[in-house]
Short mmCIF file of C-alpha atoms in Angstrom, two decimals:
data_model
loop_
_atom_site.label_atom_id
_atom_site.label_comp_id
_atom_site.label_asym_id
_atom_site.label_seq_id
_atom_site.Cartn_x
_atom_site.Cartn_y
_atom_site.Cartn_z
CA UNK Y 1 52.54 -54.35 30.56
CA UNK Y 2 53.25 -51.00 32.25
CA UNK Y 3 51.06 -48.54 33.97
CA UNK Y 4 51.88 -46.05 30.89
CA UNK Y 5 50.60 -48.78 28.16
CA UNK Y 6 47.42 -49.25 29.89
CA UNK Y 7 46.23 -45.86 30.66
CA UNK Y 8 46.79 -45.53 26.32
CA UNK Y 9 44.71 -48.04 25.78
CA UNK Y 10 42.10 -47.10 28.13
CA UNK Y 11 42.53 -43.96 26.17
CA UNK Y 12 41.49 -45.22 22.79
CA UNK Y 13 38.27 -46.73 24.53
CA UNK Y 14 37.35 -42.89 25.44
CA UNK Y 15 37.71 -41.70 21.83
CA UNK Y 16 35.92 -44.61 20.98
CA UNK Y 17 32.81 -44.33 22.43
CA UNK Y 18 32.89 -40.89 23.36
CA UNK Y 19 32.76 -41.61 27.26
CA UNK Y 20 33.95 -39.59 30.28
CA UNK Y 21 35.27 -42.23 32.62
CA UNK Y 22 37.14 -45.91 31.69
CA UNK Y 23 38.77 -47.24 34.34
CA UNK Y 24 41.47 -50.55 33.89
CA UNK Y 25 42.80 -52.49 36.59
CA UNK Y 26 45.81 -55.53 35.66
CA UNK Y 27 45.27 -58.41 35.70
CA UNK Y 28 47.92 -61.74 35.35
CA UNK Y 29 44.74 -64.45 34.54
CA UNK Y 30 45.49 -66.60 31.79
CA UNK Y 31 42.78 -68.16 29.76
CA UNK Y 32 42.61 -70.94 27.53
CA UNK Y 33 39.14 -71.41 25.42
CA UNK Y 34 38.48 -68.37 24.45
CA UNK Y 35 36.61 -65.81 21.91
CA UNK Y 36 37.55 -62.43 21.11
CA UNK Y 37 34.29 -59.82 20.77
CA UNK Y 38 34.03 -56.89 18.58
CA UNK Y 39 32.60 -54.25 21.29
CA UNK Y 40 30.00 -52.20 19.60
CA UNK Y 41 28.51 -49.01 20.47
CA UNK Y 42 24.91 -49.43 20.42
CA UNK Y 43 24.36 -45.44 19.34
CA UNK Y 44 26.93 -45.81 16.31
CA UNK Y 45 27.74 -49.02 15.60
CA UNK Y 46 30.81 -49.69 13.30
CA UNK Y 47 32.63 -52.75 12.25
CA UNK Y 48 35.13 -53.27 9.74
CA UNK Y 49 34.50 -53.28 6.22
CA UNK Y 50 35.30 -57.05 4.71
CA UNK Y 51 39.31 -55.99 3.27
CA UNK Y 52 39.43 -52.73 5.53
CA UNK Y 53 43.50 -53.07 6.59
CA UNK Y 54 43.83 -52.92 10.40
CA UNK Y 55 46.63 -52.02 12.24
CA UNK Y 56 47.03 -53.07 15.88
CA UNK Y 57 47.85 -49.62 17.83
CA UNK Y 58 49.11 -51.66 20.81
CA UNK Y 59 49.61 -55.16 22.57
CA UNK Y 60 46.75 -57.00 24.83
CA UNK Y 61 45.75 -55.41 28.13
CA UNK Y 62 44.72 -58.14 30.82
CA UNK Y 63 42.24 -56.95 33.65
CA UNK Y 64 39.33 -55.11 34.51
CA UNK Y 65 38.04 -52.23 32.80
CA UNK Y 66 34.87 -50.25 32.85
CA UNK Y 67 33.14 -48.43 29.49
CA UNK Y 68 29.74 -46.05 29.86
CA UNK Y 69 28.90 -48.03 33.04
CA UNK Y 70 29.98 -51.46 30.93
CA UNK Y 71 32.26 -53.70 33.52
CA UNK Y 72 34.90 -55.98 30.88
CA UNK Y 73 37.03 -58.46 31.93
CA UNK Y 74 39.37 -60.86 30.30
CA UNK Y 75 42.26 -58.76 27.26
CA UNK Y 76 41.56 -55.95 25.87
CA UNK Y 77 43.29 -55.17 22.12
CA UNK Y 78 42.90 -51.70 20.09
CA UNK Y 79 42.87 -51.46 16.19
CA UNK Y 80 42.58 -49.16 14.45
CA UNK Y 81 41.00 -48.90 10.58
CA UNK Y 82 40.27 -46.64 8.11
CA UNK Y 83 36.87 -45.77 9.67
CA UNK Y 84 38.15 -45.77 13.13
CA UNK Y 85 39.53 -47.97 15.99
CA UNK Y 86 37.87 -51.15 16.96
CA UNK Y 87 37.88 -52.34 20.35
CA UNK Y 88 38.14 -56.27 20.86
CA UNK Y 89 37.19 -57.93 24.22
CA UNK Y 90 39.02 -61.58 24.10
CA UNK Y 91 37.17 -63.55 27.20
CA UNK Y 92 37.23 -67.24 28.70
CA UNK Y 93 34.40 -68.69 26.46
CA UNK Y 94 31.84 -69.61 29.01
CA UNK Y 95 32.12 -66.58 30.76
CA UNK Y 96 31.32 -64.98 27.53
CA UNK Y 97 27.94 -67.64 26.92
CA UNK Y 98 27.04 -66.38 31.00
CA UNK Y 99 26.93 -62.94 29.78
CA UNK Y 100 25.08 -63.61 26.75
CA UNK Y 101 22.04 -65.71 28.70
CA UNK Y 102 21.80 -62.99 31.25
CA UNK Y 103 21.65 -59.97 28.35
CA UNK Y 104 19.71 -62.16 25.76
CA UNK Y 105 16.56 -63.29 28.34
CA UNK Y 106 17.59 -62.46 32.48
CA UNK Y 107 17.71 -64.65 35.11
CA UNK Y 108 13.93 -64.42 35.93
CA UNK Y 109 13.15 -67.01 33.33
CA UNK Y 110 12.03 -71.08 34.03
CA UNK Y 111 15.29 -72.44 34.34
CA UNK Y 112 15.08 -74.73 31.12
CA UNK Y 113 14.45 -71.79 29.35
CA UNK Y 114 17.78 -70.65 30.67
CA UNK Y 115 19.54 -74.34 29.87
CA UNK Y 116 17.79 -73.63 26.19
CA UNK Y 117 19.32 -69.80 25.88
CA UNK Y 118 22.45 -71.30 26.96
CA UNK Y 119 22.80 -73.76 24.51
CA UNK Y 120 21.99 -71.79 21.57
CA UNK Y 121 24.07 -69.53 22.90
CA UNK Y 122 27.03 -71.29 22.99
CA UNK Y 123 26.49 -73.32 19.93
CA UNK Y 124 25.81 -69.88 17.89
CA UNK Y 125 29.13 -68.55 19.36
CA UNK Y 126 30.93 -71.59 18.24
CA UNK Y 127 29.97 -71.84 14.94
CA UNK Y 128 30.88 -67.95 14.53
CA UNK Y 129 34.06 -68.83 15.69
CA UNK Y 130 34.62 -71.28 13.53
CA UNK Y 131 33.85 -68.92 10.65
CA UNK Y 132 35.26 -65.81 11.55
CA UNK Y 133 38.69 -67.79 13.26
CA UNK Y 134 41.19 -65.78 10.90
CA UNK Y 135 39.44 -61.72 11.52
CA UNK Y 136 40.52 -59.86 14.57
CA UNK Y 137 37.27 -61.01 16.26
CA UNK Y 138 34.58 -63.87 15.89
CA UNK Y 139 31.32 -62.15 16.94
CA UNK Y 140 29.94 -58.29 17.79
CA UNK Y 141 28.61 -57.55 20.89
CA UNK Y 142 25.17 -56.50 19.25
CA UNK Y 143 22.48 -57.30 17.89
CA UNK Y 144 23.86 -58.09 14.75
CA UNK Y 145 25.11 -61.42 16.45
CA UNK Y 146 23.67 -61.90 19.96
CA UNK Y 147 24.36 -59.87 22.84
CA UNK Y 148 26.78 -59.26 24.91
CA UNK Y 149 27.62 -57.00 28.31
CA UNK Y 150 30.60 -57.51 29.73
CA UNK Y 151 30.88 -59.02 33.24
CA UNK Y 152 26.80 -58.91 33.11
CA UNK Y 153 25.60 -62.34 34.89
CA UNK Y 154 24.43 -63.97 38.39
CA UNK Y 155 23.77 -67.38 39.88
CA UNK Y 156 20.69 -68.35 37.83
CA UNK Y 157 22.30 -67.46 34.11
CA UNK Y 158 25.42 -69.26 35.74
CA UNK Y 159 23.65 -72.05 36.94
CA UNK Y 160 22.40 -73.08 33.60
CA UNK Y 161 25.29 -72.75 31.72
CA UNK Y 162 26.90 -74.84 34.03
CA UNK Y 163 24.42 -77.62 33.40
CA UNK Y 164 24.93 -77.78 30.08
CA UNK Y 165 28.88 -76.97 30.02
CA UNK Y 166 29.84 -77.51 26.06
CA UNK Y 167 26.56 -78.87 24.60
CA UNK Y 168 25.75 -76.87 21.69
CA UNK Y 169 23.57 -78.41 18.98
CA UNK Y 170 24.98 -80.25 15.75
CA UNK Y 171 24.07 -81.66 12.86
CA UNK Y 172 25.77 -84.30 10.51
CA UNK Y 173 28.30 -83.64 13.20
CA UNK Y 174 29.12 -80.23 12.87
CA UNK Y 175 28.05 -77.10 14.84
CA UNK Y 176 24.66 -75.67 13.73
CA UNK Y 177 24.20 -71.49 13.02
CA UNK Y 178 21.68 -71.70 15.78
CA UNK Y 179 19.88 -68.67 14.50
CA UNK Y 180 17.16 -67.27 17.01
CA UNK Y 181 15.16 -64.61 17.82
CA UNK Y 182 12.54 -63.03 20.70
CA UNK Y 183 9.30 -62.91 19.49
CA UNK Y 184 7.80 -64.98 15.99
CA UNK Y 185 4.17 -63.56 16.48
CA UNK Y 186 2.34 -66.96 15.99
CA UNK Y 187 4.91 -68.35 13.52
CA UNK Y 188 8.38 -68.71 12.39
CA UNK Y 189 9.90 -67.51 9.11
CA UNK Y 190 11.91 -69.72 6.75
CA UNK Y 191 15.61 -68.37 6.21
CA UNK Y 192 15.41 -68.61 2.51
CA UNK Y 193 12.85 -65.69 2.90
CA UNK Y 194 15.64 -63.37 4.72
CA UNK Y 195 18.77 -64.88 4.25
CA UNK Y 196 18.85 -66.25 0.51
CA UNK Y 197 19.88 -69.93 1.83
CA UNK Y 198 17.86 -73.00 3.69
CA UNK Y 199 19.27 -75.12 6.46
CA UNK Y 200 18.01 -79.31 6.57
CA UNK Y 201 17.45 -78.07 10.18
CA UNK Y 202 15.13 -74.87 10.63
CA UNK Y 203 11.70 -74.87 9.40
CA UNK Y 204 8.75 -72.61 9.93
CA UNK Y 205 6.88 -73.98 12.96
CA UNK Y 206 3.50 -72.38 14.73
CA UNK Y 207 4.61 -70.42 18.10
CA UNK Y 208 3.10 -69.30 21.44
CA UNK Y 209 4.26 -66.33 23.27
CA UNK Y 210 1.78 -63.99 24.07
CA UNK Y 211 3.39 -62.86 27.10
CA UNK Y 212 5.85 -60.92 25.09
CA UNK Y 213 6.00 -57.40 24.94
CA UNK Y 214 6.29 -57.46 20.94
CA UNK Y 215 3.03 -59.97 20.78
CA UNK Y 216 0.92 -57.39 19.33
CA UNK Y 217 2.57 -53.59 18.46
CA UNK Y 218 1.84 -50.28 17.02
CA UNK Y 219 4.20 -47.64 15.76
CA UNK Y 220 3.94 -44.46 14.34
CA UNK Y 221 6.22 -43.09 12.23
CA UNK Y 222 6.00 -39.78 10.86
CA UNK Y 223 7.01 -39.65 6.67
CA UNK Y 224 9.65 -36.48 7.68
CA UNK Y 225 11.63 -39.33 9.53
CA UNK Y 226 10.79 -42.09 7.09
CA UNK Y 227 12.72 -39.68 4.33
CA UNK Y 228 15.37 -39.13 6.49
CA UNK Y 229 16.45 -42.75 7.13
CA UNK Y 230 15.52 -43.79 3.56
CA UNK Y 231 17.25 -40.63 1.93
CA UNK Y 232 14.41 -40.01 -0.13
CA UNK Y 233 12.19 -36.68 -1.13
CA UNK Y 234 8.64 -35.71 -1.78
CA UNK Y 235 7.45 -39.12 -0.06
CA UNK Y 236 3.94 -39.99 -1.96
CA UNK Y 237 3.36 -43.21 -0.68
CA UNK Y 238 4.45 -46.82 0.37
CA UNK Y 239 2.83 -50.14 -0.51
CA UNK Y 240 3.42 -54.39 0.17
CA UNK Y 241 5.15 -55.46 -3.07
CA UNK Y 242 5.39 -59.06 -2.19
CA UNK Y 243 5.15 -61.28 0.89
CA UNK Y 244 6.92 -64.52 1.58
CA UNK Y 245 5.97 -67.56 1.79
CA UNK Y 246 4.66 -67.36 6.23
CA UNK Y 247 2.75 -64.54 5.24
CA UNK Y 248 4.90 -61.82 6.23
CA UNK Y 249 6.17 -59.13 4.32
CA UNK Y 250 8.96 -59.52 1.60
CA UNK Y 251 9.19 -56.38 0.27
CA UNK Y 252 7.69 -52.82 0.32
CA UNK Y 253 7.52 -49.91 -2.88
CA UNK Y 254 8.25 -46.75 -2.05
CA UNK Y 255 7.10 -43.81 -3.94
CA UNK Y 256 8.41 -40.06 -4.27
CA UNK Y 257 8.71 -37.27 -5.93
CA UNK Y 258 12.50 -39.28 -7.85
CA UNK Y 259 10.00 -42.14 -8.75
CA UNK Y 260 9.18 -46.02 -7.30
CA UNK Y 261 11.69 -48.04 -5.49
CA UNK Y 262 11.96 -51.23 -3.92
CA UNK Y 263 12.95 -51.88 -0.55
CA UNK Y 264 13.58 -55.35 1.33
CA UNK Y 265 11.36 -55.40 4.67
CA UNK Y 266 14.42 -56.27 6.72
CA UNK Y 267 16.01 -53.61 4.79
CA UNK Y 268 13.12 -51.09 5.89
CA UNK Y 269 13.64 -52.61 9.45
CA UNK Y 270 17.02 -51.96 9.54
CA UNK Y 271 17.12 -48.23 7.90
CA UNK Y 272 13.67 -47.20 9.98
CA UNK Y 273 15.77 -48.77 13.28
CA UNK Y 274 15.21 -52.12 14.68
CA UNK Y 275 12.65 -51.41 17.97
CA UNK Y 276 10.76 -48.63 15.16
CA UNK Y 277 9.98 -51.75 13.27
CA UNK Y 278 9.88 -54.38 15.78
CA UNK Y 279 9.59 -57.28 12.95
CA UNK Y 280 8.72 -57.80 9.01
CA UNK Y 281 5.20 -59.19 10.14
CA UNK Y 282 3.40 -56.29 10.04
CA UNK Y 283 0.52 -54.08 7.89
CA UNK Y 284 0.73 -50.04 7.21
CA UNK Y 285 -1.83 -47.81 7.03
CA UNK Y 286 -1.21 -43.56 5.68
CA UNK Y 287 -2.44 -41.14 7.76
CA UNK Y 288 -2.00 -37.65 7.47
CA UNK Y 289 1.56 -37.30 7.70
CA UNK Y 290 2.52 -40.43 9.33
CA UNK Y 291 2.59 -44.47 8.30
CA UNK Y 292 0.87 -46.35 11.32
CA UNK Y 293 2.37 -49.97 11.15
CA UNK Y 294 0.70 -52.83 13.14
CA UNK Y 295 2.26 -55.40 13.66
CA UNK Y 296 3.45 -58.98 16.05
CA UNK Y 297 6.55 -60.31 16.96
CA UNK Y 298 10.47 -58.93 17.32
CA UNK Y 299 13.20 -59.92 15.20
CA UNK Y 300 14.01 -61.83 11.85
CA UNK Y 301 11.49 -64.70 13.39
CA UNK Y 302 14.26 -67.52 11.92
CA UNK Y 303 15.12 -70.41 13.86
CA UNK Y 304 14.00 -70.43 18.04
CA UNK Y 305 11.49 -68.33 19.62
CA UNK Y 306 12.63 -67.14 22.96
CA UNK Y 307 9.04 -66.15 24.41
CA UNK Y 308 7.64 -69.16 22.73
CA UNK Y 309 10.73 -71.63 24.27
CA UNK Y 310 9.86 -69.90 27.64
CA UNK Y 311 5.91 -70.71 27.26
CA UNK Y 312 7.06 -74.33 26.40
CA UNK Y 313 9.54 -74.52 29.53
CA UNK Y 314 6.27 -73.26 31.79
CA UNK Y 315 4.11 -76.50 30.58
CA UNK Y 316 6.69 -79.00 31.59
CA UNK Y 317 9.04 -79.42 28.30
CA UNK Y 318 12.74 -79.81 29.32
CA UNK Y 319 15.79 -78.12 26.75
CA UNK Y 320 16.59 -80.85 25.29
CA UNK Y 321 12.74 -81.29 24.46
CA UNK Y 322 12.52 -77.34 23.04
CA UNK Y 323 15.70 -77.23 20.83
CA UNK Y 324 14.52 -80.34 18.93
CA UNK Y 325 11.03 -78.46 18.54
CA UNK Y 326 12.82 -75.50 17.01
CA UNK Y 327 15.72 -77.45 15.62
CA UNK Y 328 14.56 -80.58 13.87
CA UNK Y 329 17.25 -83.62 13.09
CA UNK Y 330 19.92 -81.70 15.38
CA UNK Y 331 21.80 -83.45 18.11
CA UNK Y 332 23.08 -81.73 21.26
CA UNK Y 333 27.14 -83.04 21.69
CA UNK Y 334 30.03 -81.35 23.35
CA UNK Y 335 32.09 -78.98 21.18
CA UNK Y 336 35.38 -79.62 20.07
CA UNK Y 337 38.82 -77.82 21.40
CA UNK Y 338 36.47 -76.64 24.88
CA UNK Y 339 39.31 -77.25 27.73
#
């Protein structure tokens, strides 16, 4: 790859995500087990639509390469789409789980707690793999999957993934969907609530956590921006239509000046903006021109509770102890095709 071909690509990164500086070095590593990651912007994130035709604007870049501060490693690889250019990341895979421990929970953390991240980690990557094995990439570097910052890791988050090199968690033999989240608020939520679909292994189970900075929260959130990010007029007034069956919210009714309409909570949560409504286990309350929502716990609140595994790990319980609390009938095994 020439000198020319890389300064293009870096190129496409700028327009990308709007930066001033990206800087690539070469690189002639070659990896084997590998995953490619769809690297998001976190102020305008954008992935391809489902049959949105991509065409590859130019070969694999190996090396270094910085974005807004963001140090990369591994191949880069530039699409481009109808709705823009994608940027993929393609990365050694337990390099990528390293990252993912140290940007899902830090290195501060009791270091079963870390073994636990790890795992889930790794098995949740795997299984997207698995899935997504025929797109351009096989997870996002977001939220929307679990995430991910580059060369982002130290000794601790390396440690642990090193004790548990290719366990990941199965069941009936195949790779689980290892769903997680930080904060359940006392209580986990059953997927069919959110998701439309049960697994054998993920039930609602009673949490600790309190240490959390999403135990308990308050937001404010004044109606002009609740109208904004709902695209509605005239707002008169919202209400709990139904909750599920953990107690938490299901769905909300919204009413304006165009009439009622019914909104999903993790639909609310994800128009309103993830951290302005931390989770779906909350209460509202009008005032004046503002909804106050109160509320405990961050995140969908399926599957394993990060603060709550970390409270476990501080009274003695090992990993292997944890991910059968959270993941019932599962076995922990080494994954197939890791070299």
């Amino acid at each position: 790859m020439t000198g020319y071909r890389i300064k293009i690509i870096c190129l496409f990164v700028f327009f990308i995500f709007s930066l001033s500086t990206v800087y690539c070095l070469p690189s002639t590593d070659v990896y084997a087990d590998t995953i490619r990651v769809l690297i998001l912007d976190e102020d305008s994130p954008r992935i391809p639509a489902k049959n949105e035709p991509l065409e590859k604007v130019s070969e694999k870049v190996k090396g270094d390469f910085l974005v807004s501060g963001v140090h990369y490693t591994g191949e880069i690889e530039v699409w481009k789409g109808k709705n823009g250019l994608y940027v993929v990341n393609e990365i050694p895979f337990e390099e990528y789980v390293k990252s993912v421990v140290m940007a899902e929970v830090g290195t501060n953390w009791e270091m079963e707690a870390l073994k636990v991240q790890a795992i889930i980690s790794r098995t949740y990557a795997v299984y997207q793999r698995n899935m997504n094995g025929t797109l351009r990439y096989h997870i996002t570097s977001s939220v929307l999957h679990q995430v991910y910052k580059g060369n982002y890791s130290d000794a601790r988050a390396a440690t642990a993934v090193e004790k548990t090199s290719g366990e990941i968690l199965t069941f009936n033999g195949k790779p689980i969907e290892a769903l997680y989240h930080s904060t359940a608020g006392g209580k986990t939520e059953l997927p069919e609530e959110v998701f439309g679909k049960s697994y054998p292994y993920i039930k609602s189970v009673e949490t600790s956590g309190e240490a959390s900075p999403y135990w308990i929260w308050e937001r404010k959130i004044p109606l002009s921006e609740i109208e904004k990010s709902l695209n509605i007029s005239g707002f008169k007034d919202m209400a709990v239509r139904s909750y599920t069956s953990t107690g938490r919210v299901k769905e909300v009714t919204v009413t304006s000046e165009s009439g009622e309409r019914t909104i999903k909570s993790n639909d609310l949560r994800k128009q309103l903006g993830w951290q302005r409504l931390p989770s779906t286990n909350f209460t509202m309350t009008k005032l004046n021109d503002s909804i106050i929502f109160e509320g405990k716990g961050y995140g969908h609140g399926i599957g394993l509770c990060q603060w709550s595994a970390l409270e476990m790990a501080k009274k003695g319980k090992n990993y292997r102890e944890i991910l059968s609390f959270f993941y019932p009938g599962t076995e922990i095994q080494l994954y197939e095709g890791r070299r």
